[in-house]
mmCIF file of C-alpha atoms in Angstrom:
data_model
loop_
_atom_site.group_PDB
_atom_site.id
_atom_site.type_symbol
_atom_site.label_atom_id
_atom_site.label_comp_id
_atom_site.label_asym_id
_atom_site.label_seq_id
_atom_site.Cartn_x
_atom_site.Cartn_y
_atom_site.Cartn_z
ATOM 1 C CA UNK A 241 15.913 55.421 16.159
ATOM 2 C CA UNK A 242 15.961 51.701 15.178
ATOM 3 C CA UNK A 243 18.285 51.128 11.990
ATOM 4 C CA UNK A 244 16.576 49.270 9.478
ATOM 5 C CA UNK A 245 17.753 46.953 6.701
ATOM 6 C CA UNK A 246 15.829 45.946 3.764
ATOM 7 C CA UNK A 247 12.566 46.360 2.059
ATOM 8 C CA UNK A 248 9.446 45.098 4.375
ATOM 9 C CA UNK A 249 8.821 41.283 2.585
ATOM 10 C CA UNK A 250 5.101 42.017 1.346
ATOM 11 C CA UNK A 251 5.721 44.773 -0.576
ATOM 12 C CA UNK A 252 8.834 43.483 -1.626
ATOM 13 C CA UNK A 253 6.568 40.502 -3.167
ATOM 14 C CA UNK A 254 4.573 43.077 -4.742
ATOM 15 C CA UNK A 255 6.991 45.064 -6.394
ATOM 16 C CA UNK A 256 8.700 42.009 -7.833
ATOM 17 C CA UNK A 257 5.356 40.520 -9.179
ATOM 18 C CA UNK A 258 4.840 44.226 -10.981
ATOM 19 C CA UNK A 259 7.868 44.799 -12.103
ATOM 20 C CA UNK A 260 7.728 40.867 -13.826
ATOM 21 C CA UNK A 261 4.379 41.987 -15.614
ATOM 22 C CA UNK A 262 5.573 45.262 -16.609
ATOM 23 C CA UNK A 263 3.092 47.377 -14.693
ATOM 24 C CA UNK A 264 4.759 50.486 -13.589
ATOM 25 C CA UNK A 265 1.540 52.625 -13.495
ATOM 26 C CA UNK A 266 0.925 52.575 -9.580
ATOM 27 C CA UNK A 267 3.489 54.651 -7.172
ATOM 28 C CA UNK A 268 1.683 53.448 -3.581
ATOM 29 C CA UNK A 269 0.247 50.367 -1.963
ATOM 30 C CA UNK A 270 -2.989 52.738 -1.739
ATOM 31 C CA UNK A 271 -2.735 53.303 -4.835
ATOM 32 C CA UNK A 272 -3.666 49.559 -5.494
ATOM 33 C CA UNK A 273 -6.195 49.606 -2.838
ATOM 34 C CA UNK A 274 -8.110 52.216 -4.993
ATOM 35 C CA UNK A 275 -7.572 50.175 -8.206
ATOM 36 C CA UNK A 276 -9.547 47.456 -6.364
ATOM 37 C CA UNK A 277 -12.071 49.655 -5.138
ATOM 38 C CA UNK A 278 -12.907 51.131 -8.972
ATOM 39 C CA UNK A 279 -12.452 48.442 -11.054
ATOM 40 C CA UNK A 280 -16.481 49.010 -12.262
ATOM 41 C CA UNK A 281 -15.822 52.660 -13.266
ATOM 42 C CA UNK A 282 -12.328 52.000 -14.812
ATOM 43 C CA UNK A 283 -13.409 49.546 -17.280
ATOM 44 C CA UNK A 284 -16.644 51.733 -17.646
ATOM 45 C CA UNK A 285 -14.215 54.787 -18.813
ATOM 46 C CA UNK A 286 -12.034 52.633 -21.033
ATOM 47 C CA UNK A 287 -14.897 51.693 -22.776
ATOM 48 C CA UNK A 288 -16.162 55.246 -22.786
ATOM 49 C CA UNK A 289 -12.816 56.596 -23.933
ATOM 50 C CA UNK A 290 -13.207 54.807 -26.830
ATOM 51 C CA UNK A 291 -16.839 55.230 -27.802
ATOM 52 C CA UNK A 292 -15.626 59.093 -27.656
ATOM 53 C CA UNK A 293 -12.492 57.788 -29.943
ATOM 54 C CA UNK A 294 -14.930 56.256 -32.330
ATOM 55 C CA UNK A 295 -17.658 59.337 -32.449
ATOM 56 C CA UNK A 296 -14.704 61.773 -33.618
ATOM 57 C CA UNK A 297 -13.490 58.963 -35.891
ATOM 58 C CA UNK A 298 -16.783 59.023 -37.286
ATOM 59 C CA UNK A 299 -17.134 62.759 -37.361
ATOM 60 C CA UNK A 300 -13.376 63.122 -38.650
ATOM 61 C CA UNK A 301 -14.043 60.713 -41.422
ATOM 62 C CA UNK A 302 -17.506 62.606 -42.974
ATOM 63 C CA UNK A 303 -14.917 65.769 -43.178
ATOM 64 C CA UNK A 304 -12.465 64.329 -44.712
ATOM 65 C CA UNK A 305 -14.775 62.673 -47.521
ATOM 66 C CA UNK A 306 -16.587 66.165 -48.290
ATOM 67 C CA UNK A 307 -13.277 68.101 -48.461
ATOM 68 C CA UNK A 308 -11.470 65.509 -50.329
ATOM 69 C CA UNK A 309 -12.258 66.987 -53.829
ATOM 70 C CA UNK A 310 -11.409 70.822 -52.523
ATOM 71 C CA UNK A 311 -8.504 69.316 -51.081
ATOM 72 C CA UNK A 312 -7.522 67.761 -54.597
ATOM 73 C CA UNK A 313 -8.327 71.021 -56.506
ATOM 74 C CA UNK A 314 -5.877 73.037 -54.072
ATOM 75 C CA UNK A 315 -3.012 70.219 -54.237
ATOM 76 C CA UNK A 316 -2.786 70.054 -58.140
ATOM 77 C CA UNK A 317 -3.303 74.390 -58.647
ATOM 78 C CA UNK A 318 -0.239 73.942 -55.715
ATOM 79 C CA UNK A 319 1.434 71.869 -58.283
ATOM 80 C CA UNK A 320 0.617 74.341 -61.369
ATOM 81 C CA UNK A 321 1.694 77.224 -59.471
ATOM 82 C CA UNK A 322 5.013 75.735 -58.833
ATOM 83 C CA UNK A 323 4.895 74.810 -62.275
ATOM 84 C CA UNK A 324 4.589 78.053 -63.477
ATOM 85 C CA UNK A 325 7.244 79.524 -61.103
ATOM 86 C CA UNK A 326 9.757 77.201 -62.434
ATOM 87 C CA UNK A 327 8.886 77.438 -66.249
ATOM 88 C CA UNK A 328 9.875 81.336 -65.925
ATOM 89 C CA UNK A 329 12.766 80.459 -64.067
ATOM 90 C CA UNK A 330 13.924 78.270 -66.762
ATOM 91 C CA UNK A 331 13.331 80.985 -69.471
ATOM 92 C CA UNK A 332 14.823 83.363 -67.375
ATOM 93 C CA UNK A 333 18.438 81.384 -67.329
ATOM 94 C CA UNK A 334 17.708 81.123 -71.027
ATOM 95 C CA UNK A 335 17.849 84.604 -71.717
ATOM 96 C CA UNK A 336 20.411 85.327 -68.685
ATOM 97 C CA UNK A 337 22.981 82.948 -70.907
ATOM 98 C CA UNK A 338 25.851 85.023 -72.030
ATOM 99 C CA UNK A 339 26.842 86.391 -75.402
ATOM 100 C CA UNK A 340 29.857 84.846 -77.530
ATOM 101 C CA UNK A 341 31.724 86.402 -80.573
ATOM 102 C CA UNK A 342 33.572 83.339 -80.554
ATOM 103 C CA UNK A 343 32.811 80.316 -83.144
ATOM 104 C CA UNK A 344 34.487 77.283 -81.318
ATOM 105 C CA UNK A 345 34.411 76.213 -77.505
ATOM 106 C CA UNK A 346 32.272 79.200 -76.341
ATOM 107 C CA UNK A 347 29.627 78.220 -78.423
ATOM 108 C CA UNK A 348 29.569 74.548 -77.944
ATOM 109 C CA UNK A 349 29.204 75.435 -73.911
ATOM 110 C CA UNK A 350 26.561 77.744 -74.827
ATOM 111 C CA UNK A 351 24.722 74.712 -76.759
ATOM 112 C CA UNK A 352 25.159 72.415 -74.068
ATOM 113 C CA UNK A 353 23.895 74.542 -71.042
ATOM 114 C CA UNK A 354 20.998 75.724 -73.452
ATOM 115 C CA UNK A 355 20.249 72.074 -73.879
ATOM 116 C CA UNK A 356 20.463 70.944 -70.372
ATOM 117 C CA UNK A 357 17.770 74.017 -69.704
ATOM 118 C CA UNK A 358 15.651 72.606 -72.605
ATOM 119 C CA UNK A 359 15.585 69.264 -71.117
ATOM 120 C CA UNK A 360 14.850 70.461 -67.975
ATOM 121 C CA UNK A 361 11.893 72.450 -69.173
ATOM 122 C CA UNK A 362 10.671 68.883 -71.083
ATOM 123 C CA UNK A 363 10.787 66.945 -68.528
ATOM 124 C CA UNK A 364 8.689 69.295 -65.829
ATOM 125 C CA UNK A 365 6.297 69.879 -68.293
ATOM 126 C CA UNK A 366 5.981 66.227 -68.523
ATOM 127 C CA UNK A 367 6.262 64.975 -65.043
ATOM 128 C CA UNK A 368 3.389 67.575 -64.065
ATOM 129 C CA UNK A 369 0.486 64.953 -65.570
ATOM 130 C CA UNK A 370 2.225 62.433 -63.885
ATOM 131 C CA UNK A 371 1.915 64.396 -60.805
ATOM 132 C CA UNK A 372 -1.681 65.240 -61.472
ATOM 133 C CA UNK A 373 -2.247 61.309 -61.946
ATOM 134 C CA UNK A 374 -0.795 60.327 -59.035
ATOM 135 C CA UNK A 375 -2.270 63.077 -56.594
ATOM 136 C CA UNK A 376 -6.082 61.895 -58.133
ATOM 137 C CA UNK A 377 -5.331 58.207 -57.864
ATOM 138 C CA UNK A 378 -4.518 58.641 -54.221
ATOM 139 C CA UNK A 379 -7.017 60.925 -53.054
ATOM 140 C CA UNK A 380 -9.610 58.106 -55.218
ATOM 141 C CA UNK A 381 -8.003 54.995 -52.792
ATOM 142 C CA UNK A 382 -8.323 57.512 -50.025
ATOM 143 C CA UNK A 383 -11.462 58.862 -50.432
ATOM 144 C CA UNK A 384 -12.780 54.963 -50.869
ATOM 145 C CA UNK A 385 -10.855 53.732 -47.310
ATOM 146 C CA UNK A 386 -12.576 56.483 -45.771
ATOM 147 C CA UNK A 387 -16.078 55.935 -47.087
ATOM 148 C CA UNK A 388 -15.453 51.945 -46.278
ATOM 149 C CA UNK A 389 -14.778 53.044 -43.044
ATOM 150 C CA UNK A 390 -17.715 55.334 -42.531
ATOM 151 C CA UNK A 391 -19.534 52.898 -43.964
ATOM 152 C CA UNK A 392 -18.667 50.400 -41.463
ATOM 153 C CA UNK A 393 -18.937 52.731 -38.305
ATOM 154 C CA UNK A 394 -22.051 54.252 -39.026
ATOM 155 C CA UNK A 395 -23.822 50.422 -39.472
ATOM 156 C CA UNK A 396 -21.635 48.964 -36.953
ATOM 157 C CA UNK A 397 -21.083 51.420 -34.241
ATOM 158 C CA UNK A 398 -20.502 49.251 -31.228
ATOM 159 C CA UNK A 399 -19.089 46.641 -33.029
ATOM 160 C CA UNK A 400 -16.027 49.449 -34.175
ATOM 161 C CA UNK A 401 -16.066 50.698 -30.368
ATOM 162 C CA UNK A 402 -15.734 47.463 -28.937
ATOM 163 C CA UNK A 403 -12.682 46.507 -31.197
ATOM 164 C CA UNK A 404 -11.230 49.804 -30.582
ATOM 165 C CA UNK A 405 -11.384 49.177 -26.796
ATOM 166 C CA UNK A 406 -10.493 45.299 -26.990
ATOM 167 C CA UNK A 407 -6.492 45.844 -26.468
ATOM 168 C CA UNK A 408 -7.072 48.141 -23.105
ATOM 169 C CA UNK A 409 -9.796 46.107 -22.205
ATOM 170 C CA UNK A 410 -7.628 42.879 -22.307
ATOM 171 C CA UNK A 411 -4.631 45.047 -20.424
ATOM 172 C CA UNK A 412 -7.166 45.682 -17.882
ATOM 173 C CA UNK A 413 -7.601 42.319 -16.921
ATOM 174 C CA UNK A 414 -5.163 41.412 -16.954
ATOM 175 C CA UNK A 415 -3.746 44.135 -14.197
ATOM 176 C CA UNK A 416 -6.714 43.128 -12.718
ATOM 177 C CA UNK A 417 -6.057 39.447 -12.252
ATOM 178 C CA UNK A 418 -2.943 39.836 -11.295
ATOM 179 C CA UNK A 419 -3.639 42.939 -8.924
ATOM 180 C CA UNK A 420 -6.303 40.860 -7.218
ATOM 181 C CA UNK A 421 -4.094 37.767 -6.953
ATOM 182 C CA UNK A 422 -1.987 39.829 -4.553
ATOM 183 C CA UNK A 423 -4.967 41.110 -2.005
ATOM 184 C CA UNK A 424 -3.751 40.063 0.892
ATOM 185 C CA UNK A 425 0.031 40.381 0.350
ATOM 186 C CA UNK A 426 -0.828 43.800 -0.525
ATOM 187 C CA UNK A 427 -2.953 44.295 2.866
ATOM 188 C CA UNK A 428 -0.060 41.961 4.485
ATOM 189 C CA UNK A 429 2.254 44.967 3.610
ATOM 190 C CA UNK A 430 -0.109 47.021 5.158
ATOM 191 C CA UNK A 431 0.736 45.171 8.062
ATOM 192 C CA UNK A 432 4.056 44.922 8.156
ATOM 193 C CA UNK A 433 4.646 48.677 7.147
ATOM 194 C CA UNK A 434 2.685 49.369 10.821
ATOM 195 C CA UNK A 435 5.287 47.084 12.474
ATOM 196 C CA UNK A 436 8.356 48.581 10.791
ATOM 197 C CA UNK A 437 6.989 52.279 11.922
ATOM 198 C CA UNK A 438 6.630 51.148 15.842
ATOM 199 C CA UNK A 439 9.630 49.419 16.103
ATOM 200 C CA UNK A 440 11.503 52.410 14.190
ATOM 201 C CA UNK A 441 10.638 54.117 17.703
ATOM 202 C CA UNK A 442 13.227 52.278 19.777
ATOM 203 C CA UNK A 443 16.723 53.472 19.761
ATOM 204 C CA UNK A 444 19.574 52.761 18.070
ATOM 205 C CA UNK A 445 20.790 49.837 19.728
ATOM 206 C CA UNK A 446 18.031 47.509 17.981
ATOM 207 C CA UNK A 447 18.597 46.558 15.031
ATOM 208 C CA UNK A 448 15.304 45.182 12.470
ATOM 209 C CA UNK A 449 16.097 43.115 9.264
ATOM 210 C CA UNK A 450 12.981 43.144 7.664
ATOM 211 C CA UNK A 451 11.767 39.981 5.423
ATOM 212 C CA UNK A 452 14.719 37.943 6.560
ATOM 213 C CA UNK A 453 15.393 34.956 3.894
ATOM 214 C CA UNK A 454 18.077 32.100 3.934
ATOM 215 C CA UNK A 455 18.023 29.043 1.854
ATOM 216 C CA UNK A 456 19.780 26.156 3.866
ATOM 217 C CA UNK A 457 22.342 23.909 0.904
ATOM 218 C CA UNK A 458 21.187 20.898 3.585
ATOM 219 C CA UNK A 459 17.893 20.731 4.653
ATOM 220 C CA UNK A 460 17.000 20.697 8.589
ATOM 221 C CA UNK A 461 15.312 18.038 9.929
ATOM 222 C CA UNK A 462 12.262 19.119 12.162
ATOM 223 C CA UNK A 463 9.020 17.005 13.423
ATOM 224 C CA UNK A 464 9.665 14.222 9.947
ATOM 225 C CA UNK A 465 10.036 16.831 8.139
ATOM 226 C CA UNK A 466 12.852 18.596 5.965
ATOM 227 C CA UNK A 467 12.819 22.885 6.364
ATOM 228 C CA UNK A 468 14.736 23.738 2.970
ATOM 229 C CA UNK A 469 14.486 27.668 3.707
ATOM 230 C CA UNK A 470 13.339 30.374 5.968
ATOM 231 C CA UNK A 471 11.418 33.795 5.788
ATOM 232 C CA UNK A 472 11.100 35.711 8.653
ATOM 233 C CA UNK A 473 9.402 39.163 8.237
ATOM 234 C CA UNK A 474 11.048 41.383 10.883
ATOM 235 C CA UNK A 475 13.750 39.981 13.124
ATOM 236 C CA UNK A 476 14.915 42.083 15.728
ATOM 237 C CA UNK A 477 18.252 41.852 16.810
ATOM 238 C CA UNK A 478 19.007 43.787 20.195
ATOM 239 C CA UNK A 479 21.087 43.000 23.738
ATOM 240 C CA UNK A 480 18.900 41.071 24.873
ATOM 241 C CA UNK A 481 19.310 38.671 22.426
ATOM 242 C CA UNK A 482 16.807 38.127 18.650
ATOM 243 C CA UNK A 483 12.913 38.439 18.232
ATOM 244 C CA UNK A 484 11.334 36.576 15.094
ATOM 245 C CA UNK A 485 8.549 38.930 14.569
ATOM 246 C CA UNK A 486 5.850 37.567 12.616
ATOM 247 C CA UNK A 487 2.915 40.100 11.716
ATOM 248 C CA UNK A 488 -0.519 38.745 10.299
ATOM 249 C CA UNK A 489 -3.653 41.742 9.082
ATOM 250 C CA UNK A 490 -6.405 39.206 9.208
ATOM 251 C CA UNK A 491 -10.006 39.390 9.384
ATOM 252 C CA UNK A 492 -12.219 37.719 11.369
ATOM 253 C CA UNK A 493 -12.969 35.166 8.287
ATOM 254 C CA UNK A 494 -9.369 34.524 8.310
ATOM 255 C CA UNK A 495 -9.096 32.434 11.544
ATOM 256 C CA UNK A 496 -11.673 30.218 10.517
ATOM 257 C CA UNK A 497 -10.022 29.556 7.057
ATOM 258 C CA UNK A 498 -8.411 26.247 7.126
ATOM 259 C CA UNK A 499 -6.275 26.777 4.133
ATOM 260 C CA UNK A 500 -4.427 29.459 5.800
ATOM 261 C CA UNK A 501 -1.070 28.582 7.259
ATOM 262 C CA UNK A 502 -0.803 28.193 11.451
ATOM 263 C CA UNK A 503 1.180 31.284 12.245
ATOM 264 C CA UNK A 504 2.088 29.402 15.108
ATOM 265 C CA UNK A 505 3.172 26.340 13.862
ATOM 266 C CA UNK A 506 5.372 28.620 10.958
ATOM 267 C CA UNK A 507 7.248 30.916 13.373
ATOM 268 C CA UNK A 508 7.999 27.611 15.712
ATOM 269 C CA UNK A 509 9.493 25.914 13.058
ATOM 270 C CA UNK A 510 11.799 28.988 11.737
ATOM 271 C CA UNK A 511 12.530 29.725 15.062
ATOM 272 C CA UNK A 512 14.219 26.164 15.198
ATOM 273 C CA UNK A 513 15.761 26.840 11.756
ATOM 274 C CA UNK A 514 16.989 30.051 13.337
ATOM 275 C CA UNK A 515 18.253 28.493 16.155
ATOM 276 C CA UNK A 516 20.711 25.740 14.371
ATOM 277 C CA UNK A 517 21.712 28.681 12.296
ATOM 278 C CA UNK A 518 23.094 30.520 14.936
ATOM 279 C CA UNK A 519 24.348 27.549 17.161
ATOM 280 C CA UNK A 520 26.553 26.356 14.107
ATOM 281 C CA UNK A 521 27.473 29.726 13.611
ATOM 282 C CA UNK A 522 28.323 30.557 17.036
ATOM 283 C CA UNK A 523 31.232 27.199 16.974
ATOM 284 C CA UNK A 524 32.027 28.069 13.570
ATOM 285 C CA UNK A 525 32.770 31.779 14.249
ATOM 286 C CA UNK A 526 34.113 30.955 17.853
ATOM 287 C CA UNK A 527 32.558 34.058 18.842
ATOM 288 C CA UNK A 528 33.617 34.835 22.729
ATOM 289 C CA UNK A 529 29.550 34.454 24.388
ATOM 290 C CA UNK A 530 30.975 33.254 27.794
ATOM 291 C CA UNK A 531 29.896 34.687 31.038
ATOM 292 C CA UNK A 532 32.659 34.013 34.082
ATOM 293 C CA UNK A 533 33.039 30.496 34.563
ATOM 294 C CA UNK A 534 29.689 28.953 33.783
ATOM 295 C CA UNK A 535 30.116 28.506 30.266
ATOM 296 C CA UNK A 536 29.185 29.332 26.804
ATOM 297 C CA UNK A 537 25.810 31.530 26.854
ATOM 298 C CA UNK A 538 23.024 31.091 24.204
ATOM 299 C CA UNK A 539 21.134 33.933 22.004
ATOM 300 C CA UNK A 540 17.973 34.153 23.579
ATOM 301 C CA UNK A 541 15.101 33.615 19.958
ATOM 302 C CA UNK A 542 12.153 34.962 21.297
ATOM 303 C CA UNK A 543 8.690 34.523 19.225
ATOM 304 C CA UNK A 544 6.169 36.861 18.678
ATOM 305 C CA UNK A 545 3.238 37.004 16.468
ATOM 306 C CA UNK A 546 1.069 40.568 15.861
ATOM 307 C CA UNK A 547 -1.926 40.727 14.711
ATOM 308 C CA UNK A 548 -3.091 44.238 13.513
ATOM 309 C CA UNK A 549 -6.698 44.148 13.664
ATOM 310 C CA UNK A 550 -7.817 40.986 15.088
ATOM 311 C CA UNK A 551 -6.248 38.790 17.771
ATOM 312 C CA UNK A 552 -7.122 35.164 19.003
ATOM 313 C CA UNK A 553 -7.848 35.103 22.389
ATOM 314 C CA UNK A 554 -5.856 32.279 22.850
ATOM 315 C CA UNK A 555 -2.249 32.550 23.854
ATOM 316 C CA UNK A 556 0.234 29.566 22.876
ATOM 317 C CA UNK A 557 2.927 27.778 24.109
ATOM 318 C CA UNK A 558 6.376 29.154 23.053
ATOM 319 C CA UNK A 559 4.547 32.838 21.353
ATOM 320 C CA UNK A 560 4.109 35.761 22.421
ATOM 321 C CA UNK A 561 0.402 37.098 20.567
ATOM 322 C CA UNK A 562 0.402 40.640 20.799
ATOM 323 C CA UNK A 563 -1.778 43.816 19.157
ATOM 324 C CA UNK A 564 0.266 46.031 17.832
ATOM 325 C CA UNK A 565 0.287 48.825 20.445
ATOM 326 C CA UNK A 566 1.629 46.382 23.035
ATOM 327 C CA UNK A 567 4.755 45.548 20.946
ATOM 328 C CA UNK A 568 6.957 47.994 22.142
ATOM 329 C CA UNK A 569 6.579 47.480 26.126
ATOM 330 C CA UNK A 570 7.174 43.589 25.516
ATOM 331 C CA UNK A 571 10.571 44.154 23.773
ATOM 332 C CA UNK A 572 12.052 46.677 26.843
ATOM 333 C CA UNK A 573 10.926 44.162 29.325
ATOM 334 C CA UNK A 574 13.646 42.057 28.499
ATOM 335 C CA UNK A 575 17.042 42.557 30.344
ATOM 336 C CA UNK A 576 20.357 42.732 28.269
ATOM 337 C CA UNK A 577 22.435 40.071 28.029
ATOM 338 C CA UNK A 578 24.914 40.983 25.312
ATOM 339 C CA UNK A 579 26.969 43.951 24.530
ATOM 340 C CA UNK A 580 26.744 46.350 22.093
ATOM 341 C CA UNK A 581 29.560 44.652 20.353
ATOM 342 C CA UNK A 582 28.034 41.412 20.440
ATOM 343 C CA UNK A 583 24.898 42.180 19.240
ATOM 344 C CA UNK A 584 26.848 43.995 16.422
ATOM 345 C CA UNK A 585 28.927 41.046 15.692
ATOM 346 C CA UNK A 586 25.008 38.762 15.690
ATOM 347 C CA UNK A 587 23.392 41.669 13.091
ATOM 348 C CA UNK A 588 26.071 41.598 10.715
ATOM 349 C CA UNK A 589 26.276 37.849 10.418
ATOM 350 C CA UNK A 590 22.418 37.497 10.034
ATOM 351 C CA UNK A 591 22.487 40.460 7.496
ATOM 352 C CA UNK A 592 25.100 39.187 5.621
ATOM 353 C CA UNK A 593 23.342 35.733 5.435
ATOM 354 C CA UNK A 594 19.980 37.271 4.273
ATOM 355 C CA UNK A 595 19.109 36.677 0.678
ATOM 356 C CA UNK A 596 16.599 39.484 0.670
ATOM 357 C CA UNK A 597 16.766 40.258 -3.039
ATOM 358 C CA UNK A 598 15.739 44.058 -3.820
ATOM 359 C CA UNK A 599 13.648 44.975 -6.764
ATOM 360 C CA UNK A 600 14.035 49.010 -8.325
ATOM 361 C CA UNK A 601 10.231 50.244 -8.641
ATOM 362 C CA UNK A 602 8.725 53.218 -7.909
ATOM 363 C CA UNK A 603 6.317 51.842 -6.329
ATOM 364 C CA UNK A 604 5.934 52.452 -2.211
ATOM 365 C CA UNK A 605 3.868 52.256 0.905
#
């Protein structure tokens, strides 16, 4: 089987624009797909969630206010019952104090530990009103929050439902936005996930770097312009030298859109960027690419673009356009021209180049 490095670049994208917004609720690409498809009847349950939340509030609240007085009555006959309890306690280590024949220090601890019992049995006696006070001043401030709040519901029922709900609401949206914002990378991974899976099929002498990224510190000239970085989404390293696989899920709308990036014109100019990248590397690294006497041999770059649904009918210049189930025949028809070795030696100098950056999320295809 192919070996594969890295994350496929789509859902890479994805998982690094969740993982920034701190939504960590979705485990699978179709997952998302069927967050798209229900957006109607998830905002119609949050909002029924907390209509439900409200009702038992409601109902909750008209308890609590008719068994507030019971509730008092049983907290302060708690609170006489305890006082009771320890009253006799107190009398009983009255009457448990020992006996003395003696005139001096035995009776002067006997005062003291009947006084400290004495003061004891003041000062519950006392702090029980307090109690009572306090317990009947709270359950007064309770009892009015609670018939505010009834109040308030019963007159103002949606109102209380739709300030309940505004929090999740305003989450939702939010996901939403930002869920929608990634449509087509999300249907991109799609994609791209297909490609991986077909290419996985050949054997172990390919090598795929998916979402391939490099950052040049000097820009490359190219057609008046400057190419400051590359992204490639699956390059293919095998003897018979590197494909730049480029794969585009597009509808029929998407050909027409003018806004949309020429596939064509992108993989021609990376494979140029690709190309001075490996030429410099290939002096720099004075890797031994001869062949008898004829000189130094190049790495074939060979473009392809696959579409996964819809394909142009036009082929161009330079590209290969293929469907997806044709991928795999193209690649074999090339003959080798490096060894194992070599093309060893050309994977682990792109891969150690790549600036794929990996994100941890639970989130797959």
């Amino acid at each position: 089987m192919c070996r594969v490095y890295n994350t496929i670049g789509c859902l890479n994208t994805i998982q690094l624009e969740l993982v920034r917004n701190n939504i960590d609720d979705f485990s699978s690409i179709h997952e998302l797909i069927d967050f798209q498809k229900d957006l109607h009847v998830t905002e119609q349950k949050i909002i029924t969630n907390h209509n439900k939340r409200i009702q038992d509030e409601k109902i909750f609240l008209e308890d609590e206010i008719s068994e507030s007085n019971t509730y008092l009555n049983q907290k302060i006959n708690d609170l006489k019952n305890r006082l009771r309890e320890k009253l006799n306690d107190l009398n009983q280590e009255i009457e448990d104090l020992p006996e003395t024949n003696s005139k001096i220090i035995p009776t002067i601890k006997d005062y003291w530990m009947n006084l400290k019992i004495q003061i004891e049995f003041w000062y519950i006696q006392f702090k029980f009103p307090v109690n009572v006070f306090y317990l009947k001043h709270s359950n007064k401030k309770l009892i009015s929050k609670n018939n505010k709040r009834f109040n308030y519901i019963s007159a103002n029922f949606q109102d209380a439902v739709n300030s309940s709900s505004f929090m999740d609401l305003q989450k939702f949206e939010s996901k939403k936005k930002i869920i929608t914002a990634l449509n087509n990378t999300i249907y991109g991974a799609i994609g791209e996930q297909k490609v991986e899976t077909v290419l996985k099929k050949l054997s172990d002498d390919y090598i795929l770097i998916n979402d391939f990224c490099y950052s040049f510190a000097t820009p490359i000239k190219y057609n008046g312009d400057f190419i400051k970085s590359i992204q490639i989404d699956h390059l293919l390293i095998s003897q018979a030298g590197i494909f730049i696989i480029e794969t585009k899920n597009w509808s029929n709308r998407s050909f027409d859109n003018l806004e949309l990036r020429s596939p064509v014109q992108q993989i021609l100019r990376t494979n140029y960027a690709l190309f001075k990248l490996l030429d410099d590397s290939v002096q720099k690294h004075n890797w031994n690419f001869s062949r008898q006497h004829w000189g130094n041999r190049k790495i074939p770059i060979k473009n392809i673009i696959v579409f996964i649904n819809n394909a142009p009918k036009e082929q161009y210049q330079f590209i290969k356009i293929l469907r997806l189930g044709e991928l795999i025949s193209y690649i074999q028809y090339f003959n080798s021209n490096f060894t194992i070795n070599e093309t060893e030696s050309i994977a682990n100098y792109l891969l150690n180049l790549s600036q794929h950056n990996e994100v941890i999320s639970k989130l797959s295809m």
